[in-house]
Amino acid sequence: IRQQTLRETISWSYGLLNEAEQSVLRAASLFRSGFGFDALVYMAGFPENQNLEVVSSLVDKHLIQPDHGEDSRFSVLESIREFAMEQVLRLDEIEKLKKIYVQWFLLFSKQVDDGLKTSQQAEWFKRIEQDYSNILAAIDWALAARAGDETWKAGLAILDHLHRYWMLRMHFHQGEQYVTRARLSIEEYGYNHI
């Protein structure tokens, strides 16, 4: 009964949101771990002047929580995230949102790769580790896409950008697993099509 009451409360709260707030909450459901403000507003795709207002409203309504101690990072309680993901699936938005998510992490991984070449390496290690599970989700979704499409190619580029991180952090095994999956995908698709 407690779970049912919780779900009904989340559903009721969601129903009170305006369309923009609902859209942002649905986008937030794709993140496996916390997320940055920039990532969330990229996913939402709203005009810049609307972003802060919508995110602030969701924080005020306790549907997303700021991560205390971390500038511009947020999280969603698992029960809310699950409900929001159900709405994504119900509205058939999952493929569209996955593509946007992968594109965000392509941009982010490029920044990380460039940042790891600078004297601010420690800051970039921190940033990638905050979003590591999200980045891996982006790679998983990209490599599951149809070989040759833009999302798939973005996944290959993310892998390329993470190479330096994996080498510096000595995550050889994990990097190798993803590269092996990518190589098999490339072989199926054909090298001359890339």
mmCIF file of C-alpha atoms in Angstrom:
data_model
loop_
_atom_site.group_PDB
_atom_site.id
_atom_site.type_symbol
_atom_site.label_atom_id
_atom_site.label_comp_id
_atom_site.label_asym_id
_atom_site.label_seq_id
_atom_site.Cartn_x
_atom_site.Cartn_y
_atom_site.Cartn_z
ATOM 1 C CA ILE A 1 0.000 0.000 0.000
ATOM 2 C CA ARG A 2 2.879 2.366 0.800
ATOM 3 C CA GLN A 3 4.379 1.949 -2.702
ATOM 4 C CA GLN A 4 0.979 2.486 -4.316
ATOM 5 C CA THR A 5 0.430 5.645 -2.262
ATOM 6 C CA LEU A 6 3.898 6.918 -3.186
ATOM 7 C CA ARG A 7 3.229 6.265 -6.866
ATOM 8 C CA GLU A 8 -0.139 8.016 -6.674
ATOM 9 C CA THR A 9 1.519 11.016 -5.003
ATOM 10 C CA ILE A 10 4.206 11.189 -7.719
ATOM 11 C CA SER A 11 1.544 10.870 -10.419
ATOM 12 C CA TRP A 12 -0.524 13.629 -8.814
ATOM 13 C CA SER A 13 2.538 15.903 -8.538
ATOM 14 C CA TYR A 14 3.468 15.194 -12.145
ATOM 15 C CA GLY A 15 -0.059 16.048 -13.258
ATOM 16 C CA LEU A 16 0.239 19.473 -11.624
ATOM 17 C CA LEU A 17 3.365 20.333 -13.638
ATOM 18 C CA ASN A 18 3.181 22.454 -16.754
ATOM 19 C CA GLU A 19 4.278 20.928 -20.052
ATOM 20 C CA ALA A 20 7.833 22.319 -19.852
ATOM 21 C CA GLU A 21 8.340 20.968 -16.323
ATOM 22 C CA GLN A 22 7.006 17.550 -17.332
ATOM 23 C CA SER A 23 9.351 17.498 -20.314
ATOM 24 C CA VAL A 24 12.413 18.346 -18.203
ATOM 25 C CA LEU A 25 11.516 15.730 -15.597
ATOM 26 C CA ARG A 26 11.124 13.107 -18.322
ATOM 27 C CA ALA A 27 14.528 14.097 -19.745
ATOM 28 C CA ALA A 28 16.071 13.827 -16.263
ATOM 29 C CA SER A 29 14.896 10.215 -16.041
ATOM 30 C CA LEU A 30 17.552 9.106 -18.543
ATOM 31 C CA PHE A 31 20.435 9.985 -16.238
ATOM 32 C CA ARG A 32 21.646 6.992 -14.251
ATOM 33 C CA SER A 33 23.478 9.127 -11.745
ATOM 34 C CA GLY A 34 23.400 12.790 -10.887
ATOM 35 C CA PHE A 35 23.559 15.303 -13.692
ATOM 36 C CA GLY A 36 24.719 18.814 -14.346
ATOM 37 C CA PHE A 37 22.500 21.766 -15.098
ATOM 38 C CA ASP A 38 24.032 22.092 -18.581
ATOM 39 C CA ALA A 39 23.296 18.451 -19.404
ATOM 40 C CA LEU A 40 19.685 18.743 -18.290
ATOM 41 C CA VAL A 41 18.961 21.911 -20.229
ATOM 42 C CA TYR A 42 20.636 20.432 -23.325
ATOM 43 C CA MET A 43 18.297 17.448 -23.031
ATOM 44 C CA ALA A 44 15.272 19.709 -22.578
ATOM 45 C CA GLY A 45 16.126 21.931 -25.535
ATOM 46 C CA PHE A 46 14.372 25.024 -24.197
ATOM 47 C CA PRO A 47 15.342 28.621 -24.866
ATOM 48 C CA GLU A 48 18.062 29.769 -22.479
ATOM 49 C CA ASN A 49 15.842 32.212 -20.609
ATOM 50 C CA GLN A 50 13.386 29.428 -19.701
ATOM 51 C CA ASN A 51 15.887 26.866 -18.377
ATOM 52 C CA LEU A 52 16.615 28.282 -14.944
ATOM 53 C CA GLU A 53 12.941 28.937 -14.270
ATOM 54 C CA VAL A 54 11.877 25.376 -15.126
ATOM 55 C CA VAL A 55 14.699 23.685 -13.212
ATOM 56 C CA SER A 56 14.161 25.972 -10.196
ATOM 57 C CA SER A 57 10.475 25.116 -10.207
ATOM 58 C CA LEU A 58 11.229 21.370 -10.181
ATOM 59 C CA VAL A 59 13.656 21.879 -7.293
ATOM 60 C CA ASP A 60 11.050 23.926 -5.390
ATOM 61 C CA LYS A 61 8.549 21.086 -5.921
ATOM 62 C CA HIS A 62 11.122 18.519 -4.666
ATOM 63 C CA LEU A 63 11.033 16.549 -7.918
ATOM 64 C CA ILE A 64 14.725 17.093 -8.557
ATOM 65 C CA GLN A 65 17.236 17.735 -5.790
ATOM 66 C CA PRO A 66 20.360 19.866 -5.885
ATOM 67 C CA ASP A 67 23.441 17.902 -4.886
ATOM 68 C CA HIS A 68 24.735 19.867 -1.943
ATOM 69 C CA GLY A 69 28.405 20.625 -2.208
ATOM 70 C CA GLU A 70 28.404 20.239 -5.976
ATOM 71 C CA ASP A 71 27.872 23.315 -8.112
ATOM 72 C CA SER A 72 25.061 22.945 -10.620
ATOM 73 C CA ARG A 73 24.515 19.203 -10.054
ATOM 74 C CA PHE A 74 21.188 17.558 -9.427
ATOM 75 C CA SER A 75 19.633 14.164 -8.873
ATOM 76 C CA VAL A 76 16.210 12.556 -8.976
ATOM 77 C CA LEU A 77 14.914 10.092 -6.389
ATOM 78 C CA GLU A 78 14.710 6.621 -7.889
ATOM 79 C CA SER A 79 10.925 6.349 -7.453
ATOM 80 C CA ILE A 80 10.429 9.655 -9.308
ATOM 81 C CA ARG A 81 12.958 8.668 -11.967
ATOM 82 C CA GLU A 82 11.125 5.384 -12.579
ATOM 83 C CA PHE A 83 7.777 7.160 -12.893
ATOM 84 C CA ALA A 84 9.232 9.747 -15.276
ATOM 85 C CA MET A 85 10.801 6.982 -17.392
ATOM 86 C CA GLU A 86 7.413 5.284 -17.618
ATOM 87 C CA GLN A 87 6.069 8.548 -19.027
ATOM 88 C CA VAL A 88 8.917 8.667 -21.562
ATOM 89 C CA LEU A 89 8.008 5.171 -22.706
ATOM 90 C CA ARG A 90 4.272 5.897 -22.705
ATOM 91 C CA LEU A 91 4.827 8.967 -24.903
ATOM 92 C CA ASP A 92 7.238 7.043 -27.164
ATOM 93 C CA GLU A 93 10.037 9.568 -26.570
ATOM 94 C CA ILE A 94 12.794 7.135 -25.651
ATOM 95 C CA GLU A 95 14.628 6.991 -28.988
ATOM 96 C CA LYS A 96 14.511 10.764 -29.450
ATOM 97 C CA LEU A 97 15.806 11.364 -25.920
ATOM 98 C CA LYS A 98 18.519 8.713 -26.244
ATOM 99 C CA LYS A 99 19.837 10.448 -29.365
ATOM 100 C CA ILE A 100 19.971 13.804 -27.585
ATOM 101 C CA TYR A 101 21.589 12.160 -24.548
ATOM 102 C CA VAL A 102 24.287 10.550 -26.691
ATOM 103 C CA GLN A 103 24.939 13.856 -28.474
ATOM 104 C CA TRP A 104 25.358 15.616 -25.112
ATOM 105 C CA PHE A 105 27.890 13.046 -23.938
ATOM 106 C CA LEU A 106 29.713 13.266 -27.258
ATOM 107 C CA LEU A 107 30.197 17.006 -26.612
ATOM 108 C CA PHE A 108 31.085 16.355 -22.986
ATOM 109 C CA SER A 109 33.602 13.589 -23.793
ATOM 110 C CA LYS A 110 35.337 15.890 -26.288
ATOM 111 C CA GLN A 111 35.652 18.547 -23.551
ATOM 112 C CA VAL A 112 36.994 15.917 -21.160
ATOM 113 C CA ASP A 113 39.562 14.670 -23.671
ATOM 114 C CA ASP A 114 40.751 18.233 -24.287
ATOM 115 C CA GLY A 115 40.719 19.001 -20.549
ATOM 116 C CA LEU A 116 42.841 15.968 -19.705
ATOM 117 C CA LYS A 117 45.611 17.473 -21.845
ATOM 118 C CA THR A 118 45.795 20.572 -19.628
ATOM 119 C CA SER A 119 47.166 21.433 -16.219
ATOM 120 C CA GLN A 120 43.606 21.111 -14.819
ATOM 121 C CA GLN A 121 43.563 17.355 -15.199
ATOM 122 C CA ALA A 122 42.347 16.759 -11.622
ATOM 123 C CA GLU A 123 39.219 18.847 -12.223
ATOM 124 C CA TRP A 124 38.476 16.942 -15.421
ATOM 125 C CA PHE A 125 38.951 13.592 -13.664
ATOM 126 C CA LYS A 126 36.389 14.738 -11.094
ATOM 127 C CA ARG A 127 33.926 15.825 -13.775
ATOM 128 C CA ILE A 128 34.134 12.593 -15.751
ATOM 129 C CA GLU A 129 33.846 10.465 -12.617
ATOM 130 C CA GLN A 130 30.683 12.338 -11.587
ATOM 131 C CA ASP A 131 29.080 11.404 -14.903
ATOM 132 C CA TYR A 132 30.799 8.096 -15.541
ATOM 133 C CA SER A 133 27.696 5.888 -15.326
ATOM 134 C CA ASN A 134 25.852 8.368 -17.563
ATOM 135 C CA ILE A 135 28.661 8.250 -20.126
ATOM 136 C CA LEU A 136 28.622 4.453 -20.120
ATOM 137 C CA ALA A 137 24.844 4.540 -20.663
ATOM 138 C CA ALA A 138 25.403 6.824 -23.661
ATOM 139 C CA ILE A 139 27.950 4.392 -25.105
ATOM 140 C CA ASP A 140 25.655 1.409 -24.484
ATOM 141 C CA TRP A 141 22.741 3.120 -26.227
ATOM 142 C CA ALA A 142 24.925 4.328 -29.091
ATOM 143 C CA LEU A 143 26.459 0.918 -29.759
ATOM 144 C CA ALA A 144 22.976 -0.627 -29.695
ATOM 145 C CA ALA A 145 21.823 1.797 -32.402
ATOM 146 C CA ARG A 146 21.727 0.789 -36.041
ATOM 147 C CA ALA A 147 25.286 0.559 -37.340
ATOM 148 C CA GLY A 148 26.141 3.545 -39.459
ATOM 149 C CA ASP A 149 23.586 5.994 -38.112
ATOM 150 C CA GLU A 150 24.591 9.236 -36.380
ATOM 151 C CA THR A 151 23.987 7.913 -32.863
ATOM 152 C CA TRP A 152 26.176 4.891 -33.530
ATOM 153 C CA LYS A 153 28.938 7.079 -34.952
ATOM 154 C CA ALA A 154 28.654 9.387 -31.926
ATOM 155 C CA GLY A 155 29.206 6.351 -29.684
ATOM 156 C CA LEU A 156 32.408 5.487 -31.548
ATOM 157 C CA ALA A 157 33.590 9.081 -31.127
ATOM 158 C CA ILE A 158 32.825 8.984 -27.382
ATOM 159 C CA LEU A 159 34.964 5.850 -27.106
ATOM 160 C CA ASP A 160 37.769 7.629 -28.918
ATOM 161 C CA HIS A 161 37.531 10.625 -26.567
ATOM 162 C CA LEU A 162 37.567 8.376 -23.472
ATOM 163 C CA HIS A 163 40.732 6.569 -24.518
ATOM 164 C CA ARG A 164 42.996 9.049 -22.676
ATOM 165 C CA TYR A 165 40.872 8.814 -19.513
ATOM 166 C CA TRP A 166 40.972 5.018 -19.505
ATOM 167 C CA MET A 167 44.737 5.024 -20.067
ATOM 168 C CA LEU A 168 45.441 7.598 -17.350
ATOM 169 C CA ARG A 169 43.113 5.916 -14.831
ATOM 170 C CA MET A 170 44.255 2.438 -15.878
ATOM 171 C CA HIS A 171 40.735 1.250 -16.639
ATOM 172 C CA PHE A 172 42.117 -0.934 -19.401
ATOM 173 C CA HIS A 173 39.640 -3.780 -18.970
ATOM 174 C CA GLN A 174 36.531 -1.629 -19.163
ATOM 175 C CA GLY A 175 37.882 0.344 -22.093
ATOM 176 C CA GLU A 176 38.795 -2.880 -23.862
ATOM 177 C CA GLN A 177 35.281 -4.297 -23.395
ATOM 178 C CA TYR A 178 33.705 -1.283 -25.073
ATOM 179 C CA VAL A 179 36.289 -1.168 -27.837
ATOM 180 C CA THR A 180 35.697 -4.874 -28.523
ATOM 181 C CA ARG A 181 31.938 -4.248 -28.810
ATOM 182 C CA ALA A 182 32.607 -1.339 -31.129
ATOM 183 C CA ARG A 183 35.014 -3.360 -33.264
ATOM 184 C CA LEU A 184 32.451 -6.148 -33.682
ATOM 185 C CA SER A 185 29.851 -3.585 -34.630
ATOM 186 C CA ILE A 186 32.219 -2.018 -37.163
ATOM 187 C CA GLU A 187 33.040 -5.424 -38.650
ATOM 188 C CA GLU A 188 29.335 -6.146 -39.099
ATOM 189 C CA TYR A 189 28.776 -2.772 -40.692
ATOM 190 C CA GLY A 190 31.953 -2.772 -42.763
ATOM 191 C CA TYR A 191 35.064 -0.642 -42.370
ATOM 192 C CA ASN A 192 34.670 1.097 -45.714
ATOM 193 C CA HIS A 193 31.331 2.659 -44.636
ATOM 194 C CA ILE A 194 32.773 4.651 -41.719
#
